[in-house]
Short mmCIF file of C-alpha atoms in Angstrom, two decimals:
data_model
loop_
_atom_site.label_atom_id
_atom_site.label_comp_id
_atom_site.label_asym_id
_atom_site.label_seq_id
_atom_site.Cartn_x
_atom_site.Cartn_y
_atom_site.Cartn_z
CA MET A 333 3.96 -56.89 -16.12
CA SER A 334 6.37 -57.17 -19.07
CA LEU A 335 9.23 -59.66 -18.74
CA HIS A 336 11.54 -57.52 -20.88
CA LYS A 337 11.75 -53.80 -20.16
CA GLY A 338 12.77 -51.37 -22.84
CA ARG A 339 15.20 -48.50 -22.44
CA THR A 340 14.00 -45.93 -19.92
CA GLY A 341 13.49 -42.34 -21.02
CA THR A 342 10.95 -39.91 -22.33
CA GLY A 343 11.60 -40.22 -26.02
CA THR A 344 8.63 -39.56 -28.30
CA ARG A 345 7.87 -40.78 -31.80
CA THR A 346 6.76 -38.42 -34.56
CA ALA A 347 3.93 -39.17 -36.90
CA ALA A 348 4.30 -42.25 -39.05
CA GLY A 349 6.41 -41.74 -42.12
CA SER A 350 8.16 -38.60 -40.88
CA GLY A 351 11.02 -40.22 -38.95
CA THR A 352 11.62 -40.33 -35.19
CA ARG A 353 13.28 -38.10 -32.59
CA GLU A 354 14.52 -38.84 -29.12
CA ALA A 355 14.17 -36.50 -26.14
CA ASP A 356 16.47 -33.51 -25.91
CA GLY A 357 20.11 -34.55 -25.64
CA ALA A 358 19.51 -38.12 -26.85
CA ARG A 359 21.14 -39.60 -29.96
CA PRO A 360 18.90 -39.16 -33.03
CA ARG A 361 17.60 -42.38 -34.57
CA ARG A 362 17.76 -43.34 -38.25
CA GLU A 363 15.34 -41.25 -40.28
CA SER A 364 13.99 -44.33 -42.07
CA ALA A 365 11.88 -46.83 -40.13
CA ALA A 366 12.59 -49.65 -42.62
CA VAL A 367 14.37 -52.77 -41.44
CA SER A 368 17.93 -53.47 -42.52
CA VAL A 369 17.85 -56.48 -44.84
CA ASN A 370 20.73 -58.94 -45.11
CA PRO A 371 21.76 -59.06 -48.80
CA PHE A 372 21.35 -62.85 -48.68
CA TYR A 373 17.63 -62.36 -47.98
CA GLY A 374 17.02 -60.55 -51.22
CA GLU A 375 16.84 -62.54 -54.46
CA ALA A 376 19.08 -61.39 -57.27
CA ASP A 377 17.80 -60.94 -60.80
CA PRO A 378 16.75 -64.52 -61.71
CA VAL A 379 17.48 -63.95 -65.39
CA SER A 380 21.14 -63.17 -64.74
CA GLY A 381 21.67 -66.63 -63.29
CA VAL A 382 20.52 -68.14 -66.57
CA THR A 383 22.07 -65.84 -69.14
CA THR A 384 25.53 -65.36 -67.65
CA GLU A 385 28.31 -67.69 -66.57
CA PRO A 386 29.88 -66.71 -63.25
CA PRO A 387 33.69 -66.80 -63.03
CA VAL A 388 35.12 -69.69 -61.04
CA HIS A 389 38.49 -68.25 -59.98
CA ARG A 390 37.41 -64.77 -58.92
CA LEU A 391 34.37 -63.18 -57.35
CA ALA A 392 31.59 -62.22 -59.75
CA ALA A 393 30.61 -58.57 -59.94
CA GLU A 394 27.02 -59.26 -58.90
CA PRO A 395 25.18 -61.84 -56.79
CA MET A 396 23.04 -64.63 -58.18
CA ALA A 397 19.87 -66.33 -57.00
CA PRO A 398 20.54 -68.75 -54.10
CA ASP A 399 18.93 -71.68 -55.90
CA ALA A 400 21.15 -71.10 -58.91
CA ALA A 401 24.30 -70.98 -56.77
CA ARG A 402 23.24 -74.13 -54.93
CA GLN A 403 22.61 -75.98 -58.17
CA LEU A 404 25.98 -75.01 -59.63
CA VAL A 405 27.81 -76.34 -56.56
CA HIS A 406 25.57 -79.42 -56.41
CA ASP A 407 26.30 -80.33 -60.01
CA GLU A 408 30.08 -80.12 -59.48
CA LEU A 409 29.89 -82.28 -56.36
CA MET A 410 28.12 -84.98 -58.38
CA LEU A 411 31.50 -85.76 -59.93
CA ASP A 412 32.97 -86.80 -56.56
CA GLY A 413 33.17 -90.50 -55.77
CA ASN A 414 30.56 -92.20 -53.63
CA SER A 415 31.96 -92.06 -50.08
CA ARG A 416 30.16 -95.27 -49.06
CA LEU A 417 32.12 -97.15 -51.75
CA ASN A 418 35.44 -95.61 -50.72
CA LEU A 419 37.37 -98.52 -49.22
CA ALA A 420 40.53 -96.41 -48.93
CA THR A 421 39.39 -94.12 -46.15
CA PHE A 422 39.06 -94.89 -42.46
CA VAL A 423 36.75 -91.90 -42.03
CA THR A 424 33.09 -92.39 -41.13
CA THR A 425 30.79 -92.04 -44.13
CA TRP A 426 27.40 -92.75 -42.55
CA MET A 427 25.60 -91.61 -39.41
CA GLU A 428 22.01 -91.77 -38.28
CA PRO A 429 19.78 -88.83 -39.25
CA GLN A 430 19.27 -88.05 -35.56
CA ALA A 431 23.01 -87.37 -35.27
CA ALA A 432 22.92 -85.10 -38.31
CA GLU A 433 20.06 -83.18 -36.71
CA LEU A 434 22.06 -82.63 -33.54
CA MET A 435 25.10 -81.55 -35.54
CA ALA A 436 22.99 -78.93 -37.28
CA LEU A 437 22.14 -77.46 -33.86
CA CYS A 438 25.85 -76.95 -33.06
CA ARG A 439 27.48 -76.12 -36.37
CA ASP A 440 27.39 -72.39 -35.58
CA LYS A 441 28.85 -72.77 -32.07
CA ASN A 442 32.54 -72.04 -31.62
CA MET A 443 33.83 -74.96 -29.57
CA VAL A 444 36.48 -72.86 -27.86
CA ASP A 445 33.93 -70.42 -26.41
CA LYS A 446 33.16 -72.52 -23.37
CA ASP A 447 31.70 -69.59 -21.45
CA GLU A 448 29.06 -68.88 -24.08
CA TYR A 449 28.33 -72.54 -24.85
CA PRO A 450 28.76 -74.29 -21.50
CA ARG A 451 26.65 -77.34 -22.35
CA THR A 452 28.70 -78.10 -25.46
CA ALA A 453 31.81 -77.79 -23.28
CA GLU A 454 30.23 -80.16 -20.76
CA LEU A 455 29.62 -82.74 -23.50
CA GLU A 456 33.31 -82.52 -24.41
CA ARG A 457 34.27 -83.04 -20.76
CA ARG A 458 32.00 -86.08 -20.51
CA CYS A 459 33.50 -87.61 -23.66
CA VAL A 460 37.00 -87.23 -22.19
CA ALA A 461 35.85 -88.93 -18.98
CA MET A 462 34.24 -91.77 -20.92
CA LEU A 463 37.41 -92.36 -22.96
CA ALA A 464 39.57 -92.26 -19.82
CA ASP A 465 37.37 -94.95 -18.32
CA LEU A 466 37.32 -96.96 -21.56
CA TRP A 467 41.13 -96.86 -21.73
CA ASN A 468 41.58 -97.84 -18.08
CA ALA A 469 43.15 -94.65 -16.75
CA PRO A 470 44.26 -95.15 -13.12
CA ASP A 471 41.86 -92.41 -12.04
CA PRO A 472 39.49 -91.47 -14.88
CA SER A 473 38.32 -88.45 -12.93
CA SER A 474 41.83 -86.97 -12.95
CA ALA A 475 42.83 -87.88 -16.51
CA VAL A 476 43.18 -84.85 -18.74
CA GLY A 477 42.25 -84.61 -22.38
CA CYS A 478 40.67 -82.54 -25.09
CA SER A 479 38.90 -82.79 -28.40
CA THR A 480 40.77 -81.93 -31.59
CA THR A 481 40.00 -81.67 -35.27
CA GLY A 482 41.29 -85.22 -35.74
CA SER A 483 44.06 -87.61 -34.82
CA SER A 484 46.70 -85.61 -36.66
CA GLU A 485 46.21 -82.64 -34.34
CA ALA A 486 45.94 -84.98 -31.36
CA CYS A 487 49.29 -86.55 -32.28
CA MET A 488 50.87 -83.11 -32.58
CA LEU A 489 49.65 -82.22 -29.08
CA ALA A 490 50.88 -85.51 -27.64
CA GLY A 491 54.25 -85.04 -29.32
CA MET A 492 54.53 -81.50 -27.98
CA ALA A 493 53.89 -82.77 -24.45
CA LEU A 494 56.53 -85.49 -24.87
CA LYS A 495 59.08 -82.99 -26.11
CA ARG A 496 58.38 -80.44 -23.37
CA ARG A 497 58.60 -83.06 -20.61
CA TRP A 498 61.93 -84.24 -22.03
CA ALA A 499 63.20 -80.65 -22.32
CA LEU A 500 62.38 -80.03 -18.66
CA ARG A 501 64.33 -83.17 -17.74
CA ALA A 502 67.22 -82.31 -20.07
CA GLY A 503 67.97 -79.11 -18.15
CA ASP A 504 70.86 -77.11 -19.58
CA ARG A 505 71.58 -79.72 -22.28
CA TYR A 506 68.68 -78.45 -24.38
CA PRO A 507 68.75 -76.59 -26.67
CA ALA A 508 72.48 -75.94 -26.35
CA LYS A 509 73.78 -79.45 -27.05
CA ALA A 510 71.05 -82.06 -27.06
CA ARG A 511 68.77 -82.78 -30.02
CA PRO A 512 65.52 -84.60 -29.18
CA ASN A 513 64.47 -87.72 -31.07
CA LEU A 514 61.27 -89.74 -31.35
CA VAL A 515 61.29 -93.49 -32.08
CA MET A 516 58.58 -95.08 -34.23
CA GLY A 517 58.00 -97.70 -36.89
CA ALA A 518 58.33 -96.89 -40.58
CA ASN A 519 54.60 -97.58 -40.87
CA VAL A 520 53.46 -94.56 -38.83
CA GLN A 521 50.90 -92.15 -40.23
CA VAL A 522 52.46 -89.18 -41.98
CA CYS A 523 51.39 -86.81 -39.19
CA TRP A 524 54.28 -88.12 -37.07
CA GLU A 525 56.77 -87.23 -39.78
CA LYS A 526 55.16 -83.80 -39.92
CA PHE A 527 55.47 -83.43 -36.16
CA CYS A 528 59.18 -84.23 -36.24
CA ASN A 529 59.71 -81.79 -39.11
CA PHE A 530 57.67 -78.94 -37.67
CA TRP A 531 58.96 -79.26 -34.09
CA GLU A 532 62.59 -80.05 -34.96
CA VAL A 533 62.69 -83.57 -33.58
CA GLU A 534 64.79 -86.32 -35.13
CA ALA A 535 62.58 -89.12 -36.41
CA ARG A 536 64.15 -92.51 -35.73
CA GLN A 537 62.22 -95.16 -37.62
CA VAL A 538 62.38 -98.91 -37.24
CA PRO A 539 62.33 -100.27 -40.81
CA MET A 540 60.13 -103.10 -42.01
CA GLU A 541 61.83 -106.46 -42.37
CA GLY A 542 60.54 -109.54 -44.18
CA GLU A 543 56.97 -110.24 -43.12
CA ARG A 544 57.14 -107.81 -40.18
CA PHE A 545 55.30 -104.70 -41.31
CA HIS A 546 55.39 -102.66 -38.11
CA ILE A 547 57.62 -101.82 -35.14
CA ASP A 548 59.94 -104.35 -33.53
CA PRO A 549 60.14 -103.73 -29.75
CA HIS A 550 63.83 -104.60 -29.35
CA ALA A 551 64.89 -102.67 -32.46
CA ALA A 552 62.96 -99.66 -31.12
CA ALA A 553 64.67 -99.94 -27.74
CA GLU A 554 68.09 -100.00 -29.42
CA LEU A 555 67.33 -96.65 -31.08
CA CYS A 556 66.60 -94.97 -27.73
CA ASP A 557 69.05 -92.82 -25.78
CA GLU A 558 69.05 -89.98 -23.27
CA ASN A 559 67.56 -87.65 -25.90
CA THR A 560 64.58 -89.83 -26.79
CA ILE A 561 61.38 -87.98 -25.93
CA GLY A 562 59.23 -91.09 -26.38
CA VAL A 563 58.29 -94.09 -28.49
CA VAL A 564 55.15 -94.16 -30.64
CA ALA A 565 53.28 -97.45 -30.81
CA VAL A 566 50.43 -97.72 -33.30
CA LEU A 567 47.31 -99.64 -32.37
CA GLY A 568 46.16 -100.41 -35.89
CA SER A 569 48.65 -99.75 -38.67
CA THR A 570 47.15 -98.02 -41.67
CA PHE A 571 49.34 -100.09 -43.98
CA ASP A 572 47.79 -103.45 -43.17
CA GLY A 573 45.42 -103.08 -40.20
CA SER A 574 47.65 -104.91 -37.69
CA TYR A 575 48.13 -103.97 -34.03
CA GLU A 576 51.62 -103.10 -32.89
CA PRO A 577 52.80 -104.97 -29.75
CA VAL A 578 52.39 -102.11 -27.25
CA ALA A 579 53.00 -104.23 -24.14
CA GLU A 580 56.19 -105.67 -25.65
CA VAL A 581 57.42 -102.17 -26.51
CA CYS A 582 56.84 -101.10 -22.91
CA ALA A 583 58.66 -104.19 -21.61
CA ALA A 584 61.65 -103.44 -23.85
CA LEU A 585 61.75 -99.88 -22.51
CA ASP A 586 61.56 -101.22 -18.96
CA SER A 587 64.80 -103.06 -19.72
CA VAL A 588 66.32 -99.87 -21.12
CA GLN A 589 65.51 -98.05 -17.89
CA GLU A 590 66.99 -100.84 -15.77
CA ARG A 591 70.16 -100.78 -17.84
CA THR A 592 70.63 -97.03 -18.45
CA GLY A 593 68.25 -95.17 -16.17
CA HIS A 594 66.44 -93.56 -19.13
CA ASP A 595 62.72 -93.41 -18.36
CA ILE A 596 61.15 -93.23 -21.83
CA PRO A 597 57.38 -92.80 -22.13
CA VAL A 598 55.15 -94.39 -24.77
CA HIS A 599 52.43 -92.69 -26.75
CA VAL A 600 49.82 -94.99 -28.30
CA ASP A 601 48.47 -93.78 -31.62
CA GLY A 602 45.06 -95.42 -31.39
CA ALA A 603 43.58 -93.44 -34.27
CA SER A 604 41.59 -96.51 -35.30
CA GLY A 605 42.36 -99.29 -32.82
CA GLY A 606 41.57 -97.13 -29.81
CA MET A 607 37.89 -97.54 -30.68
CA ILE A 608 38.15 -101.21 -31.73
CA ALA A 609 40.28 -103.04 -29.17
CA PRO A 610 38.32 -102.01 -26.03
CA PHE A 611 35.19 -103.63 -27.46
CA LEU A 612 36.51 -106.58 -29.45
CA ASP A 613 39.81 -107.37 -27.72
CA PRO A 614 39.21 -106.48 -24.05
CA ASP A 615 41.98 -108.79 -22.82
CA LEU A 616 44.62 -107.10 -24.97
CA VAL A 617 46.72 -104.88 -22.70
CA TRP A 618 47.74 -101.79 -24.65
CA ASP A 619 46.30 -98.77 -22.81
CA PHE A 620 46.77 -96.95 -19.48
CA ARG A 621 46.99 -100.33 -17.74
CA LEU A 622 50.61 -100.14 -18.85
CA PRO A 623 52.33 -97.61 -16.54
CA ARG A 624 54.68 -96.52 -19.32
CA VAL A 625 51.82 -95.36 -21.56
CA ALA A 626 51.69 -91.60 -21.00
CA SER A 627 49.13 -90.59 -23.61
CA ILE A 628 46.70 -91.98 -26.18
CA ASN A 629 44.91 -90.47 -29.14
CA THR A 630 42.03 -91.64 -31.28
CA SER A 631 39.94 -90.40 -34.17
CA GLY A 632 36.32 -89.88 -33.27
CA HIS A 633 35.67 -89.64 -36.98
CA LYS A 634 37.09 -93.07 -37.74
CA TYR A 635 35.91 -96.03 -35.70
CA GLY A 636 34.49 -93.52 -33.22
CA LEU A 637 31.66 -93.43 -35.79
CA VAL A 638 31.37 -89.64 -36.20
CA TYR A 639 31.50 -87.61 -39.41
CA PRO A 640 34.91 -85.98 -40.17
CA GLY A 641 36.19 -83.31 -37.83
CA VAL A 642 36.88 -84.75 -34.36
CA GLY A 643 39.75 -86.47 -32.59
CA TRP A 644 40.73 -86.97 -28.96
CA ALA A 645 43.98 -86.72 -26.99
CA LEU A 646 44.21 -88.02 -23.41
CA TRP A 647 46.99 -88.12 -20.82
CA ARG A 648 46.99 -90.64 -17.98
CA SER A 649 47.34 -87.90 -15.32
CA PRO A 650 47.80 -84.12 -15.13
CA ASP A 651 51.56 -84.37 -14.59
CA MET A 652 51.93 -85.95 -18.05
CA LEU A 653 50.79 -82.68 -19.67
CA PRO A 654 53.09 -79.80 -18.65
CA GLU A 655 51.00 -76.94 -17.31
CA GLU A 656 53.10 -74.42 -19.24
CA LEU A 657 51.66 -75.77 -22.50
CA VAL A 658 48.11 -74.95 -21.42
CA PHE A 659 47.08 -71.41 -22.34
CA ARG A 660 44.58 -69.61 -20.18
CA VAL A 661 42.87 -66.84 -22.06
CA ASN A 662 40.24 -64.33 -21.03
CA TYR A 663 38.91 -63.61 -24.48
CA LEU A 664 35.33 -64.66 -25.00
CA GLY A 665 33.81 -63.97 -21.62
CA GLY A 666 35.67 -66.19 -19.18
CA ASP A 667 38.93 -67.81 -18.14
CA MET A 668 39.47 -70.70 -20.55
CA PRO A 669 42.33 -73.20 -20.45
CA THR A 670 43.09 -74.30 -24.02
CA PHE A 671 45.57 -76.77 -25.47
CA ALA A 672 45.02 -76.98 -29.20
CA LEU A 673 46.54 -75.94 -32.49
CA ASN A 674 43.20 -74.60 -33.68
CA PHE A 675 41.22 -71.93 -31.88
CA SER A 676 37.86 -71.69 -33.66
CA ARG A 677 36.00 -74.82 -34.72
CA PRO A 678 32.38 -75.96 -34.54
CA GLY A 679 30.96 -77.94 -31.65
CA ALA A 680 28.92 -80.15 -33.98
CA GLN A 681 31.28 -83.14 -34.04
CA VAL A 682 31.69 -83.13 -30.26
CA ALA A 683 27.91 -83.22 -29.85
CA ALA A 684 27.79 -86.06 -32.39
CA GLN A 685 30.48 -87.97 -30.48
CA TYR A 686 28.54 -87.67 -27.24
CA TYR A 687 25.38 -88.77 -29.06
CA THR A 688 27.20 -91.86 -30.36
CA PHE A 689 28.54 -92.75 -26.91
CA LEU A 690 25.08 -92.25 -25.41
CA ARG A 691 23.33 -94.08 -28.25
CA LEU A 692 25.50 -97.20 -28.37
CA GLY A 693 27.13 -97.79 -25.02
CA ARG A 694 29.63 -100.63 -24.75
CA GLY A 695 27.18 -103.22 -26.04
CA GLY A 696 26.28 -101.19 -29.10
CA PHE A 697 29.89 -100.42 -29.96
CA HIS A 698 30.72 -104.12 -29.66
CA ALA A 699 27.91 -105.01 -32.05
CA VAL A 700 28.89 -102.39 -34.64
CA GLN A 701 32.62 -103.09 -34.56
CA HIS A 702 32.08 -106.86 -34.51
CA ALA A 703 29.92 -106.61 -37.62
CA ALA A 704 32.64 -104.60 -39.38
CA ARG A 705 35.30 -107.14 -38.41
CA GLU A 706 33.16 -110.06 -39.61
CA VAL A 707 32.67 -108.34 -42.97
CA ALA A 708 36.42 -107.80 -43.23
CA ARG A 709 37.31 -111.39 -42.30
CA SER A 710 34.74 -112.86 -44.69
CA LEU A 711 35.76 -110.61 -47.59
CA ALA A 712 39.46 -111.27 -47.02
CA ALA A 713 38.86 -115.03 -47.02
CA ARG A 714 36.89 -114.89 -50.27
CA ILE A 715 39.58 -112.80 -51.98
CA GLY A 716 42.19 -115.31 -50.83
CA GLU A 717 40.12 -118.14 -52.30
CA THR A 718 40.28 -116.67 -55.82
CA GLY A 719 43.76 -118.12 -56.27
CA ASP A 720 45.19 -114.78 -57.43
CA PHE A 721 46.01 -113.04 -54.15
CA ARG A 722 48.10 -113.58 -51.02
CA LEU A 723 46.71 -112.10 -47.83
CA LEU A 724 49.11 -110.14 -45.63
CA THR A 725 46.46 -109.64 -42.95
CA HIS A 726 43.01 -111.11 -42.50
CA GLY A 727 40.88 -108.34 -40.97
CA ASP A 728 40.99 -109.93 -37.53
CA GLN A 729 42.50 -106.93 -35.74
CA LEU A 730 41.36 -103.70 -37.32
CA PRO A 731 38.51 -104.48 -39.74
CA VAL A 732 41.11 -103.88 -42.43
CA PHE A 733 43.16 -106.23 -44.57
CA ALA A 734 45.88 -106.01 -47.20
CA CYS A 735 46.72 -108.42 -50.00
CA THR A 736 49.08 -108.68 -52.93
CA THR A 737 49.11 -110.78 -56.07
CA LEU A 738 50.69 -114.25 -55.91
CA PRO A 739 54.17 -114.66 -57.43
CA ASP A 740 52.84 -116.70 -60.37
CA VAL A 741 50.33 -113.98 -61.32
CA THR A 742 52.13 -112.14 -64.11
CA ALA A 743 49.26 -110.85 -66.24
CA PHE A 744 48.19 -108.08 -63.86
CA ASP A 745 49.19 -106.37 -60.62
CA VAL A 746 47.41 -104.64 -57.76
CA PHE A 747 47.39 -101.33 -59.63
CA ASP A 748 45.43 -102.90 -62.48
CA VAL A 749 42.90 -104.23 -59.98
CA SER A 750 42.56 -100.84 -58.30
CA ARG A 751 42.04 -99.05 -61.60
CA ARG A 752 39.48 -101.52 -62.95
CA MET A 753 37.49 -101.62 -59.70
CA ARG A 754 37.35 -97.84 -59.78
CA GLU A 755 35.48 -98.14 -63.08
CA ARG A 756 32.73 -99.88 -61.07
CA GLY A 757 32.69 -97.11 -58.45
CA TRP A 758 34.92 -98.83 -55.85
CA LEU A 759 37.90 -96.92 -54.47
CA VAL A 760 40.47 -99.55 -53.46
CA PRO A 761 43.96 -98.13 -52.85
CA ALA A 762 47.02 -99.79 -54.31
CA TYR A 763 50.41 -98.70 -52.98
CA THR A 764 53.96 -99.76 -52.31
CA PHE A 765 55.38 -100.31 -48.83
CA PRO A 766 58.16 -98.08 -47.44
CA ALA A 767 61.93 -98.64 -47.28
CA ASN A 768 63.17 -102.22 -47.01
CA ARG A 769 59.89 -103.53 -48.51
CA GLN A 770 59.46 -101.27 -51.51
CA ASP A 771 59.32 -104.44 -53.56
CA LEU A 772 55.89 -105.12 -52.07
CA SER A 773 52.75 -103.55 -53.59
CA VAL A 774 49.38 -104.23 -52.02
CA LEU A 775 45.67 -103.58 -52.12
CA ARG A 776 44.08 -102.46 -48.85
CA VAL A 777 40.40 -102.73 -47.95
CA VAL A 778 38.96 -100.76 -45.02
CA CYS A 779 35.63 -102.07 -43.73
CA ARG A 780 33.63 -99.47 -41.79
CA ASN A 781 30.15 -99.23 -40.39
CA GLY A 782 27.93 -98.85 -43.44
CA PHE A 783 29.99 -101.23 -45.58
CA THR A 784 27.62 -104.11 -45.06
CA ALA A 785 27.81 -107.80 -45.93
CA ASP A 786 25.49 -107.02 -48.88
CA LEU A 787 27.90 -104.39 -50.20
CA ALA A 788 30.76 -106.84 -49.71
CA ASP A 789 28.85 -109.33 -51.89
CA LEU A 790 28.50 -106.69 -54.59
CA PHE A 791 32.21 -105.94 -54.30
CA MET A 792 33.05 -109.60 -54.82
CA ASP A 793 30.66 -109.81 -57.77
CA ASP A 794 32.46 -106.94 -59.48
CA LEU A 795 35.91 -108.34 -58.68
CA MET A 796 35.00 -111.81 -59.96
CA SER A 797 33.62 -110.35 -63.19
CA LEU A 798 36.88 -108.46 -63.78
CA LEU A 799 39.35 -111.23 -62.97
CA PRO A 800 38.89 -113.13 -66.28
CA GLU A 801 39.73 -109.93 -68.19
CA LEU A 802 42.74 -109.23 -65.98
CA ARG A 803 43.99 -112.79 -66.32
CA GLY A 804 43.75 -112.40 -70.09
CA GLN A 805 46.20 -109.49 -70.20
CA SER A 806 49.67 -110.18 -71.55
CA ARG A 807 51.29 -108.19 -68.74
CA PRO A 808 50.50 -105.50 -66.16
CA LEU A 809 49.70 -102.19 -67.77
CA ASP A 810 52.22 -99.40 -67.54
CA ARG A 811 51.55 -96.81 -64.89
CA PRO A 812 53.12 -93.48 -63.89
CA ALA A 813 55.40 -93.79 -60.87
CA SER A 814 53.22 -91.24 -59.09
CA LEU A 815 50.43 -93.83 -58.83
CA ALA A 816 52.52 -96.15 -56.66
CA THR A 817 51.86 -94.14 -53.53
CA ALA A 818 50.82 -95.10 -50.03
CA PHE A 819 47.28 -94.42 -48.85
CA HIS A 820 48.33 -94.39 -45.18
CA HIS A 821 45.89 -91.76 -44.01
#
């Protein structure tokens, strides 16, 4: 007996080559019995790909052979930098081939279509539960969260929840009279400035002072009032790799509540540190163990060890995420609650995140992150020993460190170092700090999984070979002002 039955009816087929007809009253079929071929399946004239140059800013009139198109794109991409040597980015640049294989299985699945792809949705749910447990949520089974395209979207969602919860508390004061504000350090990632701009929230920033390059808890508390929707604490500043004192920020806000009655929540931007501290600094209290921490985000594609395209936002309990922000749509076959700025995106990175959690476990993550931190600490120490640089941080929090040239180094500056190292293939960002410390220009080195001790040795070899030339300059080379920018991404 056949497992798959065809359409019932009494239709008959004519002789081969003469078309087909259905029974009386049925819709006639196509006269031709040939299959319909996708244009991509047919090869274009191979000569045209050799004798003509396709336009690059408009569509060509005719197709070209797939191998020719692939080669043209491949050759242009050869001019990109080598991502493994990019010490500016926090984003993962290497994964195991098994992860890439799994990603290929999910790249055509729309993550939002949870009814059609229930197992991909289940992997997302499991990742949220694992993160809630990792970050010590009071009840991991009741913590709510979602995947995003990255930490920037996750921060936007967290900020929206903070604003809506404040608006519900503000009653008739908003929007008639009250203007919401968000308190943060001047070192925050640019996504927080975008959030405040896009969602009409006043950004109140604690400036840097002296050798303090991130938020000061008491200064942050002084900026808070009845219109403060929350305070952002960064676990791993992109400027220098340091942790902000989350517990001290919460304690300062406890004092504010005792004095004024204002109950101000904290969001922890753990874009990088959220996947470092739980494994390397387990005694550091920064997460949901602090009752004032309402939400946390992280980047799965940073120290979560997944290729670009995934972040995570979690709230300590359902009441921290107003239900009115969650959309329930019956669009792709089922009732789906969604809280995201993007609707369609592939499930590949979520599958890769679950693979990484499954593959490494706590012990594996500790080993990988510990290795990255040891590379950072060793490399920072060796750069400090050259006698040309002063270390601002040492790679002992995030596996990231920043340094500047010593005051008596007048022949070159950090921008000269960055430019010359780029000639060797290394991307090392040089940038100035924000207001109050714009006098300070630094180099920053991000050590990720894949930047091994061997590569660090090669980095030092190249730096040591360049230093005699740099020391021989009469002065730092002129540079356009546009080059003195911050790589705080």
